CSV table of C-alpha atoms in Angstrom, one decimal:
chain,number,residue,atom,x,y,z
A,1,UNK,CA,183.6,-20.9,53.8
A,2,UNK,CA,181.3,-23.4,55.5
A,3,UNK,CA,180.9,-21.0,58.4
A,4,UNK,CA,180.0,-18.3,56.3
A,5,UNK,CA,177.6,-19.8,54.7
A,6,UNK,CA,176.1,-21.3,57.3
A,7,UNK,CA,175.9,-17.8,59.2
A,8,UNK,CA,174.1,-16.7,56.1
A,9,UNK,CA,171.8,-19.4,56.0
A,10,UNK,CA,171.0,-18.8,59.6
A,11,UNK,CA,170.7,-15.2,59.2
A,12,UNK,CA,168.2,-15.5,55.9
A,13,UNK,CA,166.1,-17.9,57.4
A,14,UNK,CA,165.6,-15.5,60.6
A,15,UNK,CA,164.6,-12.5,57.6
A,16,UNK,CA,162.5,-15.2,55.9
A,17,UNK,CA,160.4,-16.3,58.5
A,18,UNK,CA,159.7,-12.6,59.6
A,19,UNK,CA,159.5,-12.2,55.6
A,20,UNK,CA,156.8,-14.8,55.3
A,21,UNK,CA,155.1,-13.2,59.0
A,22,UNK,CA,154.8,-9.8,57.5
A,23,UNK,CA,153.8,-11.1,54.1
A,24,UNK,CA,151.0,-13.3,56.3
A,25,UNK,CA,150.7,-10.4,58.0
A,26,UNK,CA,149.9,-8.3,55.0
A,27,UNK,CA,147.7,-10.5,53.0
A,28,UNK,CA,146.0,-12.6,55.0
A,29,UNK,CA,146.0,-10.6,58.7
A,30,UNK,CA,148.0,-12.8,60.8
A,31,UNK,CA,150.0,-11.3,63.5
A,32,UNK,CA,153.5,-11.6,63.6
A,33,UNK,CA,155.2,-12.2,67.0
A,34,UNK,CA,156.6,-8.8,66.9
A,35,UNK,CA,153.1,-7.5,66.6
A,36,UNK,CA,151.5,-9.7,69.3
A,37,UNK,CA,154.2,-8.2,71.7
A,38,UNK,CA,153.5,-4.8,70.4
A,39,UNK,CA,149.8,-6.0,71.1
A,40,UNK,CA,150.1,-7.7,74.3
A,41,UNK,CA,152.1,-4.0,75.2
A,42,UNK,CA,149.8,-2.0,73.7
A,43,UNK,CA,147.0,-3.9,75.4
A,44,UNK,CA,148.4,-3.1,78.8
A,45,UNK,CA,149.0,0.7,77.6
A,46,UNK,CA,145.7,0.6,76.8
A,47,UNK,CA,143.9,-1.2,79.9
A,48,UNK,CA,145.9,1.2,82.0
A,49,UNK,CA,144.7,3.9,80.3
A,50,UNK,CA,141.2,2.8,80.1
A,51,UNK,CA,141.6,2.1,83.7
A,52,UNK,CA,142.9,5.3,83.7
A,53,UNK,CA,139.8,6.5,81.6
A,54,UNK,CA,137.5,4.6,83.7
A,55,UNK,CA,138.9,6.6,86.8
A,56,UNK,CA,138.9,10.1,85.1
A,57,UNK,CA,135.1,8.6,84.0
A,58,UNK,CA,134.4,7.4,87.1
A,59,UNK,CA,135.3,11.0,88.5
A,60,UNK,CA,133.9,13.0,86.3
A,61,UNK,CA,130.9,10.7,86.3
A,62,UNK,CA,131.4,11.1,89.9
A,63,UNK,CA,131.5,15.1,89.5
A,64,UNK,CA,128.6,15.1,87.0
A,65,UNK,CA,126.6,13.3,89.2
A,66,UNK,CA,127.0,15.8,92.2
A,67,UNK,CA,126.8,18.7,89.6
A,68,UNK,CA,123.8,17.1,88.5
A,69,UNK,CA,122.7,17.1,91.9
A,70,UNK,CA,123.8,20.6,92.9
A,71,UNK,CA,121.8,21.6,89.8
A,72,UNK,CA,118.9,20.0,90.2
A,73,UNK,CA,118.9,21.4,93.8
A,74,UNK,CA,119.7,24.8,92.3
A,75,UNK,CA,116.9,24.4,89.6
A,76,UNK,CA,114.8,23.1,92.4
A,77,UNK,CA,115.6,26.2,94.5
A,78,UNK,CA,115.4,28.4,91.2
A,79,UNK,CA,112.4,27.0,90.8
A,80,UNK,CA,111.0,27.5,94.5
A,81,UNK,CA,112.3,31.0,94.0
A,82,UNK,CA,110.8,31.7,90.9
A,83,UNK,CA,107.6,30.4,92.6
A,84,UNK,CA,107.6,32.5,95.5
A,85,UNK,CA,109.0,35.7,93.1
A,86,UNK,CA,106.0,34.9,90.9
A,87,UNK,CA,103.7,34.8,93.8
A,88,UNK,CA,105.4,37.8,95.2
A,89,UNK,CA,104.9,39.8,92.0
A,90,UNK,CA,101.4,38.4,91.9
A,91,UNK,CA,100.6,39.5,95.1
A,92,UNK,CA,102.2,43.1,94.5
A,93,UNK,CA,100.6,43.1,91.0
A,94,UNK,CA,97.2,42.6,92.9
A,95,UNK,CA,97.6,44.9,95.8
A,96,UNK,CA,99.0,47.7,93.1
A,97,UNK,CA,96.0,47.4,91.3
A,98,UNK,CA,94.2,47.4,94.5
A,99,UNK,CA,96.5,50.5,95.9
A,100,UNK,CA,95.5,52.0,92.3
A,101,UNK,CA,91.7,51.5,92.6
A,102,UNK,CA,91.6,52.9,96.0
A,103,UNK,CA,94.1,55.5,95.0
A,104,UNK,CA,91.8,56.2,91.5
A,105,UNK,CA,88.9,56.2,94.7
A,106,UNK,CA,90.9,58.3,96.7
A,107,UNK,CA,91.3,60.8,93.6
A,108,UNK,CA,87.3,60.7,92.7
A,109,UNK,CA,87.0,61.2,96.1
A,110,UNK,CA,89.1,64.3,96.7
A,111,UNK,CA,88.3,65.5,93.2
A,112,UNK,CA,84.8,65.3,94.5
A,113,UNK,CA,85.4,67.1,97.9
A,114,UNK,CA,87.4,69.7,96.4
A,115,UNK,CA,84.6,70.0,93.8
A,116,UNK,CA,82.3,70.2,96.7
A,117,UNK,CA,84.5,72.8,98.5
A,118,UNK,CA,84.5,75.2,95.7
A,119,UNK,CA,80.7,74.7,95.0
A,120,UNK,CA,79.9,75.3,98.8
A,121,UNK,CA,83.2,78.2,98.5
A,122,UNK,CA,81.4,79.8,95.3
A,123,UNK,CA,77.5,79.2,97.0
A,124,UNK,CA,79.4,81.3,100.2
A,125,UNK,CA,80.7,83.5,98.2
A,126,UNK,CA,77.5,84.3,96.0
A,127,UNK,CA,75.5,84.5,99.6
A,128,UNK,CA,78.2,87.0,100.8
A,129,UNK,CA,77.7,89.1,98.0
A,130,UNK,CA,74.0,89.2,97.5
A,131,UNK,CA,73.8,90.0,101.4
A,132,UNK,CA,76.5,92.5,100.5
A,133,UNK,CA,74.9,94.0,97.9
A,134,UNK,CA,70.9,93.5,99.7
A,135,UNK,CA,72.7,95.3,102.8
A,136,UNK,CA,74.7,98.5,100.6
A,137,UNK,CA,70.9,98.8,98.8
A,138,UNK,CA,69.2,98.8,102.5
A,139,UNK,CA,71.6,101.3,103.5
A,140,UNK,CA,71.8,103.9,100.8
A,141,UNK,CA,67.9,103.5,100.8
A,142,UNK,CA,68.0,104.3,104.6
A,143,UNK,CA,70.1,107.1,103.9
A,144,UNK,CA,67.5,108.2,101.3
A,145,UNK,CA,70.6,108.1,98.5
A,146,UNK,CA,70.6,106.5,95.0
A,147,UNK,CA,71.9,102.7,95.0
A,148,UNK,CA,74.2,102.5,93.0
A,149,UNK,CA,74.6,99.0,92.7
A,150,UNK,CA,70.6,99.2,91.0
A,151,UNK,CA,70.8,102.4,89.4
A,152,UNK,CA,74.2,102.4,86.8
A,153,UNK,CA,75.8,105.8,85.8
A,154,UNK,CA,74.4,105.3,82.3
A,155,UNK,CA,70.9,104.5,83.1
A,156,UNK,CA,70.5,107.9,85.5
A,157,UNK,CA,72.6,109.9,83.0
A,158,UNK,CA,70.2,108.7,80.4
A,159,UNK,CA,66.9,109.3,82.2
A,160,UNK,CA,68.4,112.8,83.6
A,161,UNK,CA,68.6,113.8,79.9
A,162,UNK,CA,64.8,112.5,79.0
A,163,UNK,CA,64.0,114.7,82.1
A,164,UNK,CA,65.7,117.5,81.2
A,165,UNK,CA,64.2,117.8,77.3
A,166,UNK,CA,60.8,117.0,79.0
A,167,UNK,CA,60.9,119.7,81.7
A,168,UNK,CA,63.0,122.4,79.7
A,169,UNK,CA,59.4,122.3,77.4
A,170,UNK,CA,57.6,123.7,80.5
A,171,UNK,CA,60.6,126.8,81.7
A,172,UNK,CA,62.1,124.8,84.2
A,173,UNK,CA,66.1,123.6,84.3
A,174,UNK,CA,67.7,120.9,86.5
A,175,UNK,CA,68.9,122.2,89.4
A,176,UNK,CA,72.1,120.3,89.0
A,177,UNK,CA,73.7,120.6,85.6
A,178,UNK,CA,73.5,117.2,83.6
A,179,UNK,CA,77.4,117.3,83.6
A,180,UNK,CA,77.5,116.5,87.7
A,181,UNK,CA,74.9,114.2,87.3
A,182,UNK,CA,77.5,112.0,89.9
A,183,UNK,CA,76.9,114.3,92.4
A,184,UNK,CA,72.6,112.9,92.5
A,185,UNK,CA,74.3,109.6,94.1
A,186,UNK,CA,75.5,111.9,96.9
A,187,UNK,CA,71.8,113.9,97.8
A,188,UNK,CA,68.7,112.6,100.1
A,189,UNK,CA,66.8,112.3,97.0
A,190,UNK,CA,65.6,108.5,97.2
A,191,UNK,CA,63.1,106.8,98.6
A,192,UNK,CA,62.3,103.1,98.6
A,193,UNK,CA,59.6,100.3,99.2
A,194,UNK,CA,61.1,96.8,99.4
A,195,UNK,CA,58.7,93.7,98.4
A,196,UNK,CA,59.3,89.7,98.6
A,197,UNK,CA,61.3,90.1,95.3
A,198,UNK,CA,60.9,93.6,94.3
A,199,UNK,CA,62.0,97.3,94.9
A,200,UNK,CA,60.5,100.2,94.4
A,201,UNK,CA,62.7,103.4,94.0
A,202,UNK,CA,61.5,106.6,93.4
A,203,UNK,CA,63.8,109.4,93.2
A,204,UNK,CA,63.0,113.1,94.1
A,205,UNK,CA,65.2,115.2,91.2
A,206,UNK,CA,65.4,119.1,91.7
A,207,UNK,CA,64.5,121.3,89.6
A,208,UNK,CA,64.4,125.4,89.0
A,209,UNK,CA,62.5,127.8,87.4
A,210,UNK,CA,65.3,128.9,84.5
A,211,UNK,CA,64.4,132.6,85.7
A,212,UNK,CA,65.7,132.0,89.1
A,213,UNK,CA,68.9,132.0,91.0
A,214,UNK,CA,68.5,131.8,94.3
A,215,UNK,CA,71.2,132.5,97.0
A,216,UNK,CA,70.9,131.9,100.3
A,217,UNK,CA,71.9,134.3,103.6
A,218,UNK,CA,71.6,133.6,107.2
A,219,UNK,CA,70.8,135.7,110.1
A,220,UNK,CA,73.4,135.7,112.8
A,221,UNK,CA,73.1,137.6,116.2
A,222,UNK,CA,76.2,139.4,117.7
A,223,UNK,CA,76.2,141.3,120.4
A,224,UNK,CA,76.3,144.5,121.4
A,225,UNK,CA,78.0,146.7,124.3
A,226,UNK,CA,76.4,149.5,125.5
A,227,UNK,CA,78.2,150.9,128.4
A,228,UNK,CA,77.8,148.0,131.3
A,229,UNK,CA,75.1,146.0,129.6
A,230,UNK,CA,75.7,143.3,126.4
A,231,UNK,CA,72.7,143.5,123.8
A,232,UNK,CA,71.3,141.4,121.1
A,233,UNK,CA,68.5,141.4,118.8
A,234,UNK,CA,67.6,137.5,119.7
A,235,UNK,CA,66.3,135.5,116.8
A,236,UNK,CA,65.9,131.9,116.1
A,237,UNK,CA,67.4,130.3,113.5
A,238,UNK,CA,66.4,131.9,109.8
A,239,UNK,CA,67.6,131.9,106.7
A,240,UNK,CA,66.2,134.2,104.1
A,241,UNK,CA,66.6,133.1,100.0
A,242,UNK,CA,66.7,135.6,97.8
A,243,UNK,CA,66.4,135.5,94.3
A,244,UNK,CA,68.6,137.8,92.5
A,245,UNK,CA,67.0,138.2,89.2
A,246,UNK,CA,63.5,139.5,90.1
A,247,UNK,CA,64.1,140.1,93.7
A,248,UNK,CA,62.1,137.9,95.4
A,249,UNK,CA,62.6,136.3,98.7
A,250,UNK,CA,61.6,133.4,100.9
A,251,UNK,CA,62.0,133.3,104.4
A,252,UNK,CA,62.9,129.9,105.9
A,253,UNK,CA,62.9,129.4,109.9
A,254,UNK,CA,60.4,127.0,112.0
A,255,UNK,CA,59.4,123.3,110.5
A,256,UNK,CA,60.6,124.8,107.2
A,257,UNK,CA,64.4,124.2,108.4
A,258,UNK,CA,64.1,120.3,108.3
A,259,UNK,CA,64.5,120.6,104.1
A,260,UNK,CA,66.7,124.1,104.2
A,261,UNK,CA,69.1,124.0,107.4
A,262,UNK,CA,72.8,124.0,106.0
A,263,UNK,CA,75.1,122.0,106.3
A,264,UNK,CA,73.0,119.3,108.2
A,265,UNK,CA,70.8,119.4,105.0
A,266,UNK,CA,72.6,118.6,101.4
A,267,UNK,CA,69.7,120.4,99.7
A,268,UNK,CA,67.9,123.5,100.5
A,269,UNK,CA,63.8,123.6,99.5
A,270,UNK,CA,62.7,127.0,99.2
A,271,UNK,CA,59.0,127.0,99.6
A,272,UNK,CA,56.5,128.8,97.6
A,273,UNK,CA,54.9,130.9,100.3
A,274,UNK,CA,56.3,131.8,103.9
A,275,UNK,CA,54.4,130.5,106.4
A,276,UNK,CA,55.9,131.3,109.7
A,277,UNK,CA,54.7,134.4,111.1
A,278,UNK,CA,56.5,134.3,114.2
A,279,UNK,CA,58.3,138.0,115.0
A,280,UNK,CA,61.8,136.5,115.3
A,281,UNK,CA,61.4,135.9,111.2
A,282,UNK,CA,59.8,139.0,110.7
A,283,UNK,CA,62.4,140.7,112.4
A,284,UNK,CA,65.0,139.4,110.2
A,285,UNK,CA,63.3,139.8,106.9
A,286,UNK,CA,62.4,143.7,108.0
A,287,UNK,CA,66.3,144.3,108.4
A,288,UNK,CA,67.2,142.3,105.4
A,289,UNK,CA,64.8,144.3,103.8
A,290,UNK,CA,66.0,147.6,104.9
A,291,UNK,CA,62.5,148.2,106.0
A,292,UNK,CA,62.1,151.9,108.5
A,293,UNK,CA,63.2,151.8,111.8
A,294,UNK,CA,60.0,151.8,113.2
A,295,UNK,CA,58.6,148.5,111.2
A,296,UNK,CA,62.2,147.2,112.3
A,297,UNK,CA,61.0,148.1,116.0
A,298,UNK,CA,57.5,146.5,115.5
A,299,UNK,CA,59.2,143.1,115.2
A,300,UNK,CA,62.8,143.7,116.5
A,301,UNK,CA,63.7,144.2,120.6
A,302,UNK,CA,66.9,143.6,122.2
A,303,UNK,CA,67.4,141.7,124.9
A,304,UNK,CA,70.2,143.4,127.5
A,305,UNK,CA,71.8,141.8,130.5
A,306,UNK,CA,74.2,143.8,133.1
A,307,UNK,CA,77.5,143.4,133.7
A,308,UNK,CA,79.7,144.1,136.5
A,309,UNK,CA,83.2,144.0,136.5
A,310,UNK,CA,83.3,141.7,133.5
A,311,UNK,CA,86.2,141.2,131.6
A,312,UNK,CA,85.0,138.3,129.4
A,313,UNK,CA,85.7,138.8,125.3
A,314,UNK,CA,82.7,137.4,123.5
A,315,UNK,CA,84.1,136.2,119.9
A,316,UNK,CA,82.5,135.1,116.7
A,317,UNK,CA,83.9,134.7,113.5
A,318,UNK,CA,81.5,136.1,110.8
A,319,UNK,CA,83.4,135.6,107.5
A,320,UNK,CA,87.1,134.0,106.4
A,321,UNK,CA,88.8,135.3,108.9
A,322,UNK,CA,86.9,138.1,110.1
A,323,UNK,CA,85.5,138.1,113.6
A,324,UNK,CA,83.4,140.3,116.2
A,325,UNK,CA,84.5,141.0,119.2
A,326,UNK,CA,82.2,142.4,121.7
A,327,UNK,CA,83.4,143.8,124.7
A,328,UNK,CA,87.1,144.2,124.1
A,329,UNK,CA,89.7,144.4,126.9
A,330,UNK,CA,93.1,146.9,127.2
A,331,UNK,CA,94.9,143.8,127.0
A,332,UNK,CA,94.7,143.0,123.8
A,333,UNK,CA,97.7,142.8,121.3
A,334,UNK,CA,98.1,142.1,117.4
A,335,UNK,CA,101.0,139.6,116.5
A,336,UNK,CA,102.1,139.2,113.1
A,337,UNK,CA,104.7,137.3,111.3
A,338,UNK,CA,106.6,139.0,108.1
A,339,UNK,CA,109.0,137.4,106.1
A,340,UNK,CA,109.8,135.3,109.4
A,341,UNK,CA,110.0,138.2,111.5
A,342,UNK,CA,107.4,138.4,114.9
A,343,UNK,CA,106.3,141.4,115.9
A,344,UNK,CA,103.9,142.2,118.1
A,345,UNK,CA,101.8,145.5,118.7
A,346,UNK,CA,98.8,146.9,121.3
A,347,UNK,CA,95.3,147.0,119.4
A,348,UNK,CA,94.8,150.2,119.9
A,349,UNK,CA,90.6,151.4,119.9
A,350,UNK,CA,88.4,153.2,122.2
A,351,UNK,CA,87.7,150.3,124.4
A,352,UNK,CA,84.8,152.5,126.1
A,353,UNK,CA,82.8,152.9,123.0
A,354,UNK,CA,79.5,151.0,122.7
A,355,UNK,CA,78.9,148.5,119.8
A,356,UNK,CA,81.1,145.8,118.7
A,357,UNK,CA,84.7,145.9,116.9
A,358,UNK,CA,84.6,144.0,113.6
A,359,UNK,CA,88.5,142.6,112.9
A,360,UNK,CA,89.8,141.1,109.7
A,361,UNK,CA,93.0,139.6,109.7
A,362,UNK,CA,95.5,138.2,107.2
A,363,UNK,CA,96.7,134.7,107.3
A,364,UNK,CA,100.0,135.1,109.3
A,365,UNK,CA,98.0,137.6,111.9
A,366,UNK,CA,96.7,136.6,115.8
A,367,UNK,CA,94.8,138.2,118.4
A,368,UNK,CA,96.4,137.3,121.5
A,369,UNK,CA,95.3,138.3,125.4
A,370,UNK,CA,98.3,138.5,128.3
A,371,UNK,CA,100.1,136.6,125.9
A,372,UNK,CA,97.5,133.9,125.3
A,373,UNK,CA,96.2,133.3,121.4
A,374,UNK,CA,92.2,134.2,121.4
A,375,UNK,CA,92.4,133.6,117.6
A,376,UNK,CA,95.0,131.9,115.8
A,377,UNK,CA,96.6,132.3,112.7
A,378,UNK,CA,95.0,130.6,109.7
A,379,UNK,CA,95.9,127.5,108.5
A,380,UNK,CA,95.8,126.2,105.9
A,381,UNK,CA,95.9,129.7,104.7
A,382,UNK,CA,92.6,129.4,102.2
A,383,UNK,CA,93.7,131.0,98.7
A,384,UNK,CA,90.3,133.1,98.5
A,385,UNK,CA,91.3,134.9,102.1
A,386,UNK,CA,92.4,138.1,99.9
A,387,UNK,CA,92.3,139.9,104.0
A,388,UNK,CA,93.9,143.4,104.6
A,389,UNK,CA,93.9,144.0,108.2
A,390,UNK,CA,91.5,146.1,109.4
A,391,UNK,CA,89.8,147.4,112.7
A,392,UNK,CA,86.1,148.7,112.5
A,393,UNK,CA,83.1,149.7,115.0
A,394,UNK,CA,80.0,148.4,114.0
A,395,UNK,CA,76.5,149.7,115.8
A,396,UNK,CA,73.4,148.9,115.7
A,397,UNK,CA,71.3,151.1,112.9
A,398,UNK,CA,69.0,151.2,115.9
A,399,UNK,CA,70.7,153.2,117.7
A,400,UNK,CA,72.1,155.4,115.6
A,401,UNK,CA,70.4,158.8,114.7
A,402,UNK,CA,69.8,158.7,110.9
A,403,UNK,CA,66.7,156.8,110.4
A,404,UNK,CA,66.2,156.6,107.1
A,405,UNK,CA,69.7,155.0,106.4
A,406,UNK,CA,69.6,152.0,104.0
A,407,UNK,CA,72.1,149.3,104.3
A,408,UNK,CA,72.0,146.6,101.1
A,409,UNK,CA,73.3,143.5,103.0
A,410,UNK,CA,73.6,141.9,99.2
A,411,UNK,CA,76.3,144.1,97.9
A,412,UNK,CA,79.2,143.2,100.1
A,413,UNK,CA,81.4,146.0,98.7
A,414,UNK,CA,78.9,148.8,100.3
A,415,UNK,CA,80.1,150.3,103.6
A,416,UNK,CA,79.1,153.1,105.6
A,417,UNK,CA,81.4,154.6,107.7
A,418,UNK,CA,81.9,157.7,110.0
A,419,UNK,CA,84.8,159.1,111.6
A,420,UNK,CA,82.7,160.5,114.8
A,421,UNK,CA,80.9,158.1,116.9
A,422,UNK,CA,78.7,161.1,118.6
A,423,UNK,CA,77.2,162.4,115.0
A,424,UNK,CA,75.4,159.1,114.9
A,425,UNK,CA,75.0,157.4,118.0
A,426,UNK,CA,71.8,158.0,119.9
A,427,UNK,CA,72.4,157.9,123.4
A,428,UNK,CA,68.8,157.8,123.9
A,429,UNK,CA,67.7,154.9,122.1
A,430,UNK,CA,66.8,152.6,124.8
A,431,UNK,CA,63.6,154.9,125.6
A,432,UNK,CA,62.7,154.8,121.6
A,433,UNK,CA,63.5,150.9,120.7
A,434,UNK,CA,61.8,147.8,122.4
A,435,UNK,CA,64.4,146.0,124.8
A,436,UNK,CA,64.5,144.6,127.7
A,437,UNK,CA,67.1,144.3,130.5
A,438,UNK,CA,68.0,141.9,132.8
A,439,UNK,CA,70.3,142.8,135.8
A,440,UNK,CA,72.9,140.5,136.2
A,441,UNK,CA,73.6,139.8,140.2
A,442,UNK,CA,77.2,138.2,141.1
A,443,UNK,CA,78.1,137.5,144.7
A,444,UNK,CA,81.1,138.4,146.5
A,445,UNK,CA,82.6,135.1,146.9
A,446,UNK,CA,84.2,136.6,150.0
């Protein structure tokens, strides 16, 4: 019993005392034993993990410190860079605006050349044509033509139409309808007289009598065989103008041929009187005229020249495609093509006859000698050649016997023909008509 109690004693004291600690403990906050070990644990726990602390501090302070330092020697970098970057972008900010005001220079100034390139191009150009147009104006005025470049269509259209109303009043027509009034810019009609800053043009329009129409013939010498000689009735060069409503005529040789001398003149001014009495114009206007022989004679003679042993063909074409041929040769042959077909023939005539032999050939026709073309086929082949062929003898009306034979040289469809040479030739007529003869001496060149 007693040591049952007394474990019980012992044992509720131990529980009372640590009773009384915790109620201490609790109301008035006074450690227990227990706790103080806990503490005095704890404490070390806790120093070692402050030391602990202080090492992860004192490392991370450590850390910070050389971050802080890394980063103030970045931001101090950063900060140098940002510097020279700012300085750079300065600098290329100012030498932009630099590069741009010498580049906006650069532009005024090529915008200015090339202004002053195409003014100076222009001014060139303007020069080039003034001179162009002063030269084309000197030249049609040298070539006594209307310039064009002064005188517009319209403006010479219009003033040919005052001129026609004005002269139309007084019987007279242009001599150029009104409706080929182009073809004035292509006539000698002008003449000019150039000042400082003016020119003077007058132009020279021709007109007509509305009774008149005038055609115009010239007078072309061909010669003549008469057995060994060659005869022509020389003239100078005449043109006769006849008009064919009242007859009359003009005769136009001499210093009259420098405004009437086709084709070297465009126009042809038919004075109002004939003033060249000369006998080679009289001669031609007496057989134009179909005056008598012996007026013909009075002003007409031939001239006559021998030859011996002369075989040369004298041609010369007198119309399209007709020709005279004086002193023909044996040797002569016709060749003609037909539907691709060449034949060729002799030309077959009297080649001891006097006069000439007048020959008109179609287009695909040719007069050939041993072989040799004299006269060649026509071509182009004009579409107004209408030819037949045809072989004639022409003579003289000198020296034929009928003396009051009339020949009108105007109607073209007139001929006279005879079918034997001895009814009209005169054998005698070199004693009756006024030639002359020349003998012809040729040396043996042996």
């Amino acid at each position: 019993m007693l040591d049952f109690n007394k474990g019980l004693l012992n044992s509720r004291s131990k529980r009372g005392i640590q009773f009384f600690g915790n109620l201490y403990h609790f109301c008035c906050n006074v450690a227990t034993e227990k706790q103080l070990k806990t503490f005095y644990t704890n404490e070390e726990l806790l120093d070692q993990q402050i030391n602990k602390f202080k090492n992860v501090f004192a490392s991370d302070h450590k850390d910070l410190t050389n971050i802080t330092t890394e980063l103030n020697k970045y931001t101090k970098n950063t900060k140098n860079n940002i510097k020279l970057l700012k300085d750079s972008f300065s600098k290329f900010i100012n030498e932009e605006n630099i590069n741009n005001l010498q580049e906006k220079t650069n532009q005024e100034n090529m915008v200015q050349g090339i202004q002053e390139i195409i003014y100076n191009l222009i001014s060139a150009i303007l020069k080039i044509t003034n001179n162009e147009r002063d030269t084309n104006i000197y030249l049609h005025c040298k070539l006594h033509k209307i310039p064009a470049r002064i005188i517009k269509s319209k403006i010479l259209y219009n003033d040919l139409t005052k001129l026609k109303r004005a002269i139309e009043r007084d019987g007279y027509e242009l001599t150029i309808p009104l409706e080929h009034f182009h073809t004035y810019y292509n006539l000698p009609i002008t003449e000019c007289q150039f000042s400082k800053s003016k020119i003077l043009i007058k132009i020279k329009i021709p007109i007509q009598e509305k009774s008149a129409k005038w055609t115009l013939y010239q007078y072309i010498p061909t010669h003549f065989k008469f057995h060994e000689s060659i005869c022509i009735i020389y003239s100078e060069k005449t043109y006769i103008a006849i008009n064919s409503i009242n007859g009359e005529h003009r005769i136009i040789s001499g210093i009259g041929l420098q405004h009437c001398d086709p084709p070297n003149t465009d126009l042809c001014y038919i004075p109002k009187f004939s003033s060249d009495i000369t006998l080679s114009p009289k001669c031609v206007e007496a057989i134009f005229k179909n005056k008598k022989l012996d007026i013909i004679n009075q002003y007409c003679y031939f001239q006559c020249i021998k030859q011996y042993d002369d075989d040369s063909i004298i041609i010369k074409q007198i119309g399209i495609n007709t020709y005279a041929i004086t002193n023909p040769q044996p040797t002569l042959s016709i060749k003609k093509e037909i539907l691709n077909i060449t034949k060729t023939e002799e030309l077959k005539l009297n080649y001891n006859h006097p006069g000439l032999i007048k020959i008109t050939f179609p287009c695909n026709y040719e007069l050939l000698r041993n072989d040799i073309i004299l006269i060649p086929k026509m071509y182009p082949c004009e579409t107004n050649n209408l030819n037949t062929y045809s072989v004639k003898r022409v003579l003289p009306v000198s020296w034929t016997k009928i003396k009051s034979l009339k020949i009108n040289h105007e109607n073209k469809k007139e001929s006279i023909s005879f079918s034997n040479l001895t009814e009209i030739l005169n054998q005698n007529w070199i004693e009756e008509i006024p030639n002359f003869h020349v003998t012809k001496q040729i040396q043996d060149p042996e």
